[in-house]
PDB file of C-alpha atoms in Angstrom:
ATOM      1  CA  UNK A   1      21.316  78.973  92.852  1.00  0.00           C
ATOM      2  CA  UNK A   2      22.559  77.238  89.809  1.00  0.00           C
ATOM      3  CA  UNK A   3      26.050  75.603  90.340  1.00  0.00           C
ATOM      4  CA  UNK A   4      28.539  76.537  87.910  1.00  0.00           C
ATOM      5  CA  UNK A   5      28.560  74.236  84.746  1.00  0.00           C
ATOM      6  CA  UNK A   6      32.453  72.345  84.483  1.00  0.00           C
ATOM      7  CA  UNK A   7      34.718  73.463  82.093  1.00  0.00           C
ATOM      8  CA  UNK A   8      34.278  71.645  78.602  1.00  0.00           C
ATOM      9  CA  UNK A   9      36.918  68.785  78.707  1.00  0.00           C
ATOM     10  CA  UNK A  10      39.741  69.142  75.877  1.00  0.00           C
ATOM     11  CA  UNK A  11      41.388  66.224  74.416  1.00  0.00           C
ATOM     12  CA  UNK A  12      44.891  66.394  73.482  1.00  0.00           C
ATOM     13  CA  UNK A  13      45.650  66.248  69.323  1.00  0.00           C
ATOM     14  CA  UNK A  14      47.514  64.573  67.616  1.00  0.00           C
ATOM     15  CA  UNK A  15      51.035  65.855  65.588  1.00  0.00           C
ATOM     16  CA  UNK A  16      48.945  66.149  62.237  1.00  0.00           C
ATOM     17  CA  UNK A  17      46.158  67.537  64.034  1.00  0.00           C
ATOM     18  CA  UNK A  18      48.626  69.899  65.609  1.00  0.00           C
ATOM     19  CA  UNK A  19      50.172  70.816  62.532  1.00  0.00           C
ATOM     20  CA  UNK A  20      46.695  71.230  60.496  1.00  0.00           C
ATOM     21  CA  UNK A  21      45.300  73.889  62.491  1.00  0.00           C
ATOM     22  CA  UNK A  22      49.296  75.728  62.933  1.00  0.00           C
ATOM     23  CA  UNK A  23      49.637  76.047  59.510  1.00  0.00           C
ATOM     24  CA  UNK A  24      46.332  77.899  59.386  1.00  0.00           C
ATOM     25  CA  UNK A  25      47.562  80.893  61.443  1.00  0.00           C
ATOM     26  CA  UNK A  26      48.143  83.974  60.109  1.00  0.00           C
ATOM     27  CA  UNK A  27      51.765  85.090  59.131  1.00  0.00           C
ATOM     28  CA  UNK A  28      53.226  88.014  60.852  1.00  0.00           C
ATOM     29  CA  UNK A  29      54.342  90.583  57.958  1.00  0.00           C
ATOM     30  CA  UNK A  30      56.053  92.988  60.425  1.00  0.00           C
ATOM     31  CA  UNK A  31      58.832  90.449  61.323  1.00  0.00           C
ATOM     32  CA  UNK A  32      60.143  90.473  57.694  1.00  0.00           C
ATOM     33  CA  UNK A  33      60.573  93.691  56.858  1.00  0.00           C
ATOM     34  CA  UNK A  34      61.304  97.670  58.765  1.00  0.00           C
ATOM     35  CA  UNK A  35      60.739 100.507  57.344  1.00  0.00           C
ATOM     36  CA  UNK A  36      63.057 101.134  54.727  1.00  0.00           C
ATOM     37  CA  UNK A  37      63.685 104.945  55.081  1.00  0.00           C
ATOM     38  CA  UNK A  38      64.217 104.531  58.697  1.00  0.00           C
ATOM     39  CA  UNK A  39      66.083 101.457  58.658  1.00  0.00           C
ATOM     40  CA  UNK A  40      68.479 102.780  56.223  1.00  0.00           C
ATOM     41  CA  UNK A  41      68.735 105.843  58.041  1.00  0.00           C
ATOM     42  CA  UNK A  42      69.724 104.229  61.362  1.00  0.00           C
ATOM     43  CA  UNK A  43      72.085 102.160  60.191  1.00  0.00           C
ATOM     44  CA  UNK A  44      74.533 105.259  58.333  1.00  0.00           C
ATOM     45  CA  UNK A  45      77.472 105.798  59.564  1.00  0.00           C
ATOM     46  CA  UNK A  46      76.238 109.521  60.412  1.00  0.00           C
ATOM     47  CA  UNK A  47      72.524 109.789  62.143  1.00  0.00           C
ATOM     48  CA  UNK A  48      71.012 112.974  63.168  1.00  0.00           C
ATOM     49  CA  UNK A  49      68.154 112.974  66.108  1.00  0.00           C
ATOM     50  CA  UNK A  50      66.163 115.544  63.612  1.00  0.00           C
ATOM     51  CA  UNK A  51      66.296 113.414  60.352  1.00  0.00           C
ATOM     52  CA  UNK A  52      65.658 110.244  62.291  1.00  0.00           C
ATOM     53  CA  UNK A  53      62.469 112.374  63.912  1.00  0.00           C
ATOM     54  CA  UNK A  54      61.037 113.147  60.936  1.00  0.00           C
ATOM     55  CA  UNK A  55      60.748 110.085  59.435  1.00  0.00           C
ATOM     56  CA  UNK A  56      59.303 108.551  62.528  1.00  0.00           C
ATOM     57  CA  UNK A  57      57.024 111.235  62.797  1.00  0.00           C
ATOM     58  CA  UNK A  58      55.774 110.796  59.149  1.00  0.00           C
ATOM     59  CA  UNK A  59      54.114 108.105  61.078  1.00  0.00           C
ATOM     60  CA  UNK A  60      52.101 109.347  63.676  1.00  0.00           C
ATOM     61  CA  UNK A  61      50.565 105.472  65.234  1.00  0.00           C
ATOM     62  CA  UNK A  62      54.730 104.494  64.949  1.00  0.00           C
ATOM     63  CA  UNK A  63      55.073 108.007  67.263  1.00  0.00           C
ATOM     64  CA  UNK A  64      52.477 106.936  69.838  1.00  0.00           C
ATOM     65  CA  UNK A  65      53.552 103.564  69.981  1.00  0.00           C
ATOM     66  CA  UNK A  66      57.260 104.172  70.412  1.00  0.00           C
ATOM     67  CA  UNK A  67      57.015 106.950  73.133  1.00  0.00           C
ATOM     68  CA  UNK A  68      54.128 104.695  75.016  1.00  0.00           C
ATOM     69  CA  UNK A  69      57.314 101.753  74.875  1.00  0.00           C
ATOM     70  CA  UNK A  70      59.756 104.339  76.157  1.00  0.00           C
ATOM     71  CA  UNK A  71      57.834 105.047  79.131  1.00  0.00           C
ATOM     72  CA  UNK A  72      56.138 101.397  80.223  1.00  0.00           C
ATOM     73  CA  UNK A  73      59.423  99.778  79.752  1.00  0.00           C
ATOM     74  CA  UNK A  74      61.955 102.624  80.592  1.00  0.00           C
ATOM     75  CA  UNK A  75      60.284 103.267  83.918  1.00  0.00           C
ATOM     76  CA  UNK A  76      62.200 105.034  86.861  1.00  0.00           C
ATOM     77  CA  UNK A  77      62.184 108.228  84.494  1.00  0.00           C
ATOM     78  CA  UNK A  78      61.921 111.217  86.935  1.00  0.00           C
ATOM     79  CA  UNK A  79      59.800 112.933  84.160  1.00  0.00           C
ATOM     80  CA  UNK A  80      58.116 111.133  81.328  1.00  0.00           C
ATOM     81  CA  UNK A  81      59.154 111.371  77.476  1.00  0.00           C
ATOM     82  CA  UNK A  82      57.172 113.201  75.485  1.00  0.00           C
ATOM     83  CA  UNK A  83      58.735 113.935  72.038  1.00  0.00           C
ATOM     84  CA  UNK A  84      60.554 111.612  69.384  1.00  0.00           C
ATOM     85  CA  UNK A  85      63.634 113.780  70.100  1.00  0.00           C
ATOM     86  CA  UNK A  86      63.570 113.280  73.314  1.00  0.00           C
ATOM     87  CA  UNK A  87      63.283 109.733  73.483  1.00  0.00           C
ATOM     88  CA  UNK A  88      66.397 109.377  70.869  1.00  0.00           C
ATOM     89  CA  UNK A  89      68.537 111.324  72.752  1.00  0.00           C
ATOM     90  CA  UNK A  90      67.624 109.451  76.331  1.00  0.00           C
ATOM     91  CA  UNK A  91      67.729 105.959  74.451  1.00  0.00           C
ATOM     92  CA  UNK A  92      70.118 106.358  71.692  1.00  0.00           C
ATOM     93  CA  UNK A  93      70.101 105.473  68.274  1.00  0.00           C
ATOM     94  CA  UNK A  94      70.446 101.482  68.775  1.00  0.00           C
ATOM     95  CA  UNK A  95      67.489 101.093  70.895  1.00  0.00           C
ATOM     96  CA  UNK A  96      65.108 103.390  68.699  1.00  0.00           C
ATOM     97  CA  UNK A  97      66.076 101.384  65.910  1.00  0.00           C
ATOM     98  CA  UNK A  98      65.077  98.200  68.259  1.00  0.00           C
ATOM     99  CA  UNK A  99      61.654  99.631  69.520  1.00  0.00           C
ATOM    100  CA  UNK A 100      60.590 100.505  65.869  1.00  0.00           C
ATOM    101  CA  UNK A 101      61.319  97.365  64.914  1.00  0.00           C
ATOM    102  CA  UNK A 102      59.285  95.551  68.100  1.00  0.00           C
ATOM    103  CA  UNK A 103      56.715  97.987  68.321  1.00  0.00           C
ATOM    104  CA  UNK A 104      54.522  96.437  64.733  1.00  0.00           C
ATOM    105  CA  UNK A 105      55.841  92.716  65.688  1.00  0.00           C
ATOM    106  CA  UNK A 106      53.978  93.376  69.014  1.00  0.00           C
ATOM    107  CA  UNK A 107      50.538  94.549  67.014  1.00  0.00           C
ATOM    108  CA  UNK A 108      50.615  91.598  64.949  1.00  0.00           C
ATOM    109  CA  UNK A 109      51.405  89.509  68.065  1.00  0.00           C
ATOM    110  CA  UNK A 110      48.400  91.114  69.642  1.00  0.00           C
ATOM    111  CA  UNK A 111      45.741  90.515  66.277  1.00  0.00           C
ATOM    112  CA  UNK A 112      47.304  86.873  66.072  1.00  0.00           C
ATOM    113  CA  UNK A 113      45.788  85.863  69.801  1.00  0.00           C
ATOM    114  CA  UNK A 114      43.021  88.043  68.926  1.00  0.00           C
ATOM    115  CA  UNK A 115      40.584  88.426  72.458  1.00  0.00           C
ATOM    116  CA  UNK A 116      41.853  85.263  74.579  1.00  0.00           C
ATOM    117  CA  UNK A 117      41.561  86.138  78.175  1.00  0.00           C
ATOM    118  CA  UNK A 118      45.440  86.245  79.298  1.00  0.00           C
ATOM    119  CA  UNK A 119      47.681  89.080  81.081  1.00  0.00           C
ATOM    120  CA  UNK A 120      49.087  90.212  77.321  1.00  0.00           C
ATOM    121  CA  UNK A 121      49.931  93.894  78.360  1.00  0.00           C
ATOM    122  CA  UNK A 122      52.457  92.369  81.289  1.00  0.00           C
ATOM    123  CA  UNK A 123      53.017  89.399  78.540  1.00  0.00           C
ATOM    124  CA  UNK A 124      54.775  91.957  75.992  1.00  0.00           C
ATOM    125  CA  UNK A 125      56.516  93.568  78.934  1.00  0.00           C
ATOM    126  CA  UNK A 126      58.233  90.291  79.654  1.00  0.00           C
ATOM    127  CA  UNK A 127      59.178  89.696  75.926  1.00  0.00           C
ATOM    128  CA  UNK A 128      60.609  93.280  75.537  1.00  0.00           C
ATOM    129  CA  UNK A 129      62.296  92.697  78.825  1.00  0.00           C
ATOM    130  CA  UNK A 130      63.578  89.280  77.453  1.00  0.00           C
ATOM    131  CA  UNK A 131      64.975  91.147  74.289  1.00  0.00           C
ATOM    132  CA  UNK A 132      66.473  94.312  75.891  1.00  0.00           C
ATOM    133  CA  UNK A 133      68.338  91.952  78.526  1.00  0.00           C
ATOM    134  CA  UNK A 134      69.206  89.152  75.735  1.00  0.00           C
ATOM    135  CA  UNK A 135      71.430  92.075  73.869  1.00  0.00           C
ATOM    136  CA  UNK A 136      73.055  92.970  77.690  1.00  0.00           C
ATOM    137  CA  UNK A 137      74.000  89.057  77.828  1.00  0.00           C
ATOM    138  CA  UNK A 138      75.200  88.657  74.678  1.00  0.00           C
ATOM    139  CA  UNK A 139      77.000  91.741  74.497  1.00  0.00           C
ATOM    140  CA  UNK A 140      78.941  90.487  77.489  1.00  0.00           C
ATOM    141  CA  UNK A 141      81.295  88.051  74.916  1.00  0.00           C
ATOM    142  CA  UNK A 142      80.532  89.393  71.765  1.00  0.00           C
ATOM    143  CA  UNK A 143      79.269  92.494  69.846  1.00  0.00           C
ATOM    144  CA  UNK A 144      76.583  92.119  68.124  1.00  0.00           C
ATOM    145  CA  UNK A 145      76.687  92.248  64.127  1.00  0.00           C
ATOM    146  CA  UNK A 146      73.030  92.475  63.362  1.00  0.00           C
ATOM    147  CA  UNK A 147      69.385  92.678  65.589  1.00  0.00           C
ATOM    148  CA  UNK A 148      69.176  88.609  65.510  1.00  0.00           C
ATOM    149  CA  UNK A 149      69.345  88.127  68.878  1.00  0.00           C
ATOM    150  CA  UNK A 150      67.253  91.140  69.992  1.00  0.00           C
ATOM    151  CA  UNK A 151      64.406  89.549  67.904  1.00  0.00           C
ATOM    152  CA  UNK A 152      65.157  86.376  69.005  1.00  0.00           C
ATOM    153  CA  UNK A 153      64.137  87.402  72.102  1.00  0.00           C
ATOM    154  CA  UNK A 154      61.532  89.126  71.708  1.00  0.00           C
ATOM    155  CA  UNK A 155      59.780  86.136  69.700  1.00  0.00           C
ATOM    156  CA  UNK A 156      61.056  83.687  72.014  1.00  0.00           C
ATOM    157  CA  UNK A 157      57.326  82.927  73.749  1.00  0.00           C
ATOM    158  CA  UNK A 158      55.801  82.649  70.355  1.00  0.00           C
ATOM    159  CA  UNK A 159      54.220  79.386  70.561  1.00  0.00           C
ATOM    160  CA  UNK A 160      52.348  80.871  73.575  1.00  0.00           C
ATOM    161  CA  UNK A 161      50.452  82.823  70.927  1.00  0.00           C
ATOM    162  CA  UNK A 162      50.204  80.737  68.436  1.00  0.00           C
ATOM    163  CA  UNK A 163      48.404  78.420  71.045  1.00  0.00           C
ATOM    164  CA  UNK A 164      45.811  81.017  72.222  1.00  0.00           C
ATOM    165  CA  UNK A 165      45.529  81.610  68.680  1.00  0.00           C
ATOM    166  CA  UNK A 166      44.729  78.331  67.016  1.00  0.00           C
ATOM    167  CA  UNK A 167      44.001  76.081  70.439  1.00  0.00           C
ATOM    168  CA  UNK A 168      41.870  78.508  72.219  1.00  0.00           C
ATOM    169  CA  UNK A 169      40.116  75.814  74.215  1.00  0.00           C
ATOM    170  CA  UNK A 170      43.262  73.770  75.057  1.00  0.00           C
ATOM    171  CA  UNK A 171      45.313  77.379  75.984  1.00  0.00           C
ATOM    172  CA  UNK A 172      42.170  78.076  78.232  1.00  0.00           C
ATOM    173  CA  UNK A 173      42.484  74.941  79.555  1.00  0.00           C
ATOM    174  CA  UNK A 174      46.062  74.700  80.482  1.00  0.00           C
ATOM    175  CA  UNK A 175      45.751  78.356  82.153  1.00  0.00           C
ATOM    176  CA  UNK A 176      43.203  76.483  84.409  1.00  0.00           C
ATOM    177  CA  UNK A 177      45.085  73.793  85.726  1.00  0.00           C
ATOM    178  CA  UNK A 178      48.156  75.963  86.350  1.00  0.00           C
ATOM    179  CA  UNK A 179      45.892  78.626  88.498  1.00  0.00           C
ATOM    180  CA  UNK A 180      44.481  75.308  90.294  1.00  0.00           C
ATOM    181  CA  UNK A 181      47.912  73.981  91.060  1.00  0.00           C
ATOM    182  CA  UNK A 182      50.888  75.473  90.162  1.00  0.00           C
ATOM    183  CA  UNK A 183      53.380  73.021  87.877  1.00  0.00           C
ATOM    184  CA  UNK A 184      55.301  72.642  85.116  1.00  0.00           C
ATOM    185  CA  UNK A 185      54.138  75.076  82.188  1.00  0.00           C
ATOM    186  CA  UNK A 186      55.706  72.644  79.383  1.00  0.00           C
ATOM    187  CA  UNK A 187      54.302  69.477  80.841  1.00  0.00           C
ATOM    188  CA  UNK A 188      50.928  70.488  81.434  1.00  0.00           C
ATOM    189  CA  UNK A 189      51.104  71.821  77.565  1.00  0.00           C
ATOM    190  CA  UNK A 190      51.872  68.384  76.415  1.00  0.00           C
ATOM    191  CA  UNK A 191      49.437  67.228  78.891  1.00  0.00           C
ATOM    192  CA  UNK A 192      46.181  68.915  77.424  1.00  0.00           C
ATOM    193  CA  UNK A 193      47.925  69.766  74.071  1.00  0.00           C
ATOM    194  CA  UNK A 194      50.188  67.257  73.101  1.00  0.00           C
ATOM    195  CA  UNK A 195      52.736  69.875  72.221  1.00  0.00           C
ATOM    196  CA  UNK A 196      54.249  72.159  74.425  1.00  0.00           C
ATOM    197  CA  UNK A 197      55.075  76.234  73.644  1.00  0.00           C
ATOM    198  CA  UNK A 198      58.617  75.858  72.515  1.00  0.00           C
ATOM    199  CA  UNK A 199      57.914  73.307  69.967  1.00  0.00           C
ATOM    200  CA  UNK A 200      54.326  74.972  68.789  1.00  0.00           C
ATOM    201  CA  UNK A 201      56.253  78.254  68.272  1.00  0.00           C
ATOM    202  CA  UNK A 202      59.671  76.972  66.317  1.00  0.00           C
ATOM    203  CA  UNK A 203      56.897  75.078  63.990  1.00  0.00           C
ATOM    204  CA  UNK A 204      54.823  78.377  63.517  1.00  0.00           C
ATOM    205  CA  UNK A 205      57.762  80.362  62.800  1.00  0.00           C
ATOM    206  CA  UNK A 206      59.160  77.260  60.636  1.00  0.00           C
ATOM    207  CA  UNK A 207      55.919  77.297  58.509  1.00  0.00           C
ATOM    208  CA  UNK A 208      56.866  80.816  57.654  1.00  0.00           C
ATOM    209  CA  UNK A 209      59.877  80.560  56.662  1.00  0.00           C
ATOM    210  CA  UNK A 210      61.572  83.008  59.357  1.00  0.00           C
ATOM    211  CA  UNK A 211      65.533  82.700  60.471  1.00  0.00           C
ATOM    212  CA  UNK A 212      66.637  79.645  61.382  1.00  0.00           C
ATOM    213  CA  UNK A 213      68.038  81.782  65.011  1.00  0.00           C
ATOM    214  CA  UNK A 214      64.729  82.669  66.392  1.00  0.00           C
ATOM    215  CA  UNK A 215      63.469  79.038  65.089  1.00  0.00           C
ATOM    216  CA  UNK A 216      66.320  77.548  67.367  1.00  0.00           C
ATOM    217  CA  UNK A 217      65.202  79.848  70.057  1.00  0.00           C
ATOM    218  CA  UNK A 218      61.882  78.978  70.299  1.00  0.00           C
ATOM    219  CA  UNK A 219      62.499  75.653  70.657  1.00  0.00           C
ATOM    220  CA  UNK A 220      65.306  75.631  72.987  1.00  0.00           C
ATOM    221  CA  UNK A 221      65.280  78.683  75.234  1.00  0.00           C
ATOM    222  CA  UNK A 222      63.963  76.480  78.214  1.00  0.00           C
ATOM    223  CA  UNK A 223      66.918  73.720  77.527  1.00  0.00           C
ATOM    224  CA  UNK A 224      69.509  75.736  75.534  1.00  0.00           C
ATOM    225  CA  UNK A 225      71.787  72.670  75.722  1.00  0.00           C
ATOM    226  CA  UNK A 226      69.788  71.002  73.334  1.00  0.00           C
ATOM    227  CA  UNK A 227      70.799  73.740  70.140  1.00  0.00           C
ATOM    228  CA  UNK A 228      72.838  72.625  68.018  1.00  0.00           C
ATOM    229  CA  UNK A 229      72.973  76.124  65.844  1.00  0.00           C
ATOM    230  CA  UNK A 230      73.299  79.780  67.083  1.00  0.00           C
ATOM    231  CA  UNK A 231      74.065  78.581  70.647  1.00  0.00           C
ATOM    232  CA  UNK A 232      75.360  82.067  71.924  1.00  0.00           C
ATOM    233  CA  UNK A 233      71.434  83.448  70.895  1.00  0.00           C
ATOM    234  CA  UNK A 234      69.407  80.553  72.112  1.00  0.00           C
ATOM    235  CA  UNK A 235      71.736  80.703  75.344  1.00  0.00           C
ATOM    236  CA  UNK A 236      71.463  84.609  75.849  1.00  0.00           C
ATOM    237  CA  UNK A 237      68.012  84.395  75.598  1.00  0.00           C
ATOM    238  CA  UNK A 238      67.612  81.584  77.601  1.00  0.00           C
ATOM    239  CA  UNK A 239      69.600  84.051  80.777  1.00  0.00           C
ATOM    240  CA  UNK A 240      67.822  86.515  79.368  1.00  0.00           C
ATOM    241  CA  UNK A 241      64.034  84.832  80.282  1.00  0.00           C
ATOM    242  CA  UNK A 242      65.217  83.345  83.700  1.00  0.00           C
ATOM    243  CA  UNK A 243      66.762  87.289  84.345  1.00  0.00           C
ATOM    244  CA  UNK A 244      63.357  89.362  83.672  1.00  0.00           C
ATOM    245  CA  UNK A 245      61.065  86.524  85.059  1.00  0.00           C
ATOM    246  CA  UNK A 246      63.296  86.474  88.469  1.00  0.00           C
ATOM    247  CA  UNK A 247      62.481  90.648  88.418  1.00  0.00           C
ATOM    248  CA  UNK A 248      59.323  89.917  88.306  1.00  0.00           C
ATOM    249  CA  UNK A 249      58.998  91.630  85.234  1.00  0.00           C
ATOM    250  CA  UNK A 250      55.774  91.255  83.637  1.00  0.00           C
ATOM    251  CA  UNK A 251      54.112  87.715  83.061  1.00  0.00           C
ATOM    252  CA  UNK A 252      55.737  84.961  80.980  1.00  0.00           C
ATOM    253  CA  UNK A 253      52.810  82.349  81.964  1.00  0.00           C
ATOM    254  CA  UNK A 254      55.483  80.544  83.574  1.00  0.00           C
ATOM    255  CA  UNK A 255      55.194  79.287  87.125  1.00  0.00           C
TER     256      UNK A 255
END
């Protein structure tokens, strides 16, 4: 019996190296812009479950993807939603207008890392977990004005995507060590990287030109002491993470 050939050893890259192949990645066009009828629509003063239907239901992939979000991350339903109406009335008007907004970011998340092996169903669980408990933290000092912080958090673990995306070989790699022995996720980036997550992902969502809030969060949700801008966001979301992964809700990648 042939023994099994060792993984191909990865060196780490340097910063230009790093940024050469990051600005290569493909942006995500569902983070700049909702759709407009709904958007506008959610945000009057006076919404009505059947007018906020029907333009949801103009799109019928929108449809399937919101009610399959309603009832993988709403679980504990005694029954499962099964219409657009239904799901406004058990969710409410704020978190429809949330899950419409997550529910393309995810697909472009999910054609960004393209087919690298790594839990991504329980992955996106974690970061809609992240961004439906970042709103409950923040909400606890402050209301919120706009969705910043809900997208903040959803896009927090970007840079884990952007690694599996352009650093296939050194993502693989670092998923390796940490099933061999369990450690530091950040330090075993820079180890076989030479960047870690939080750094890769504020640069990939620099290169694009996204808000400077979910930049800041990126970078600093593990150490939110470190941001010197939209501190109550990076904080929340930094809660937020330690919150869903102590609930064991889906997989971060962190140990």
């Amino acid at each position: 019996m042939e023994a099994t050939p060792a993984p191909r050893p990865v060196a780490p890259l340097d910063e230009a190296q790093i940024e050469s192949r990051l600005k290569g990645c493909a942006r995500l066009p569902s983070l700049g812009s909702i759709n407009s009828a709904l958007r506008e629509l959610l945000s009057a003063d006076q919404s009505y479950i059947a007018q906020i239907s029907e333009v949801i239901r103009r799109d019928p992939s929108l449809t399937a993807r919101l009610l399959r979000l309603v009832n993988s991350v709403y679980f504990g339903l005694s029954s499962p939603v099964n219409s657009i109406e239904e799901a406004i009335f058990y969710l409410g008007v704020r978190q429809i207008r949330q899950l419409a907004m997550l529910t393309p970011v995810i697909e472009d998340f999910q054609k960004l890392a393209g087919n690298v092996p790594f839990p991504w169903r329980e992955f996106w669980r974690h970061c809609i977990g992240v961004a439906i408990m970042t709103r409950e933290v923040i909400s606890v000092v402050r209301v919120p004005s706009d969705e910043a912080d809900y997208v903040a958090g959803l896009v927090h673990d970007v840079g884990k995507i952007a690694m599996a995306a352009a650093f296939p070989e050194h993502f693989a790699e670092v998923q390796r060590r940490l099933a061999e022995q369990p450690a530091s996720l950040t330090e075993v980036e820079v180890s076989v990287l030479g960047m870690d997550h939080c750094e890769l992902g504020a640069r990939y969502l620099q290169h694009h030109n996204l808000p400077e809030a979910m930049i800041e969060t990126a970078r600093h949700h593990h150490q939110p002491e470190r941001a010197s801008h939209h501190v109550p966001i990076v904080a929340a979301v930094s809660v937020a993470d330690l919150l869903v992964r102590h609930a064991r809700l889906g997989v971060s990648g962190n140990v």
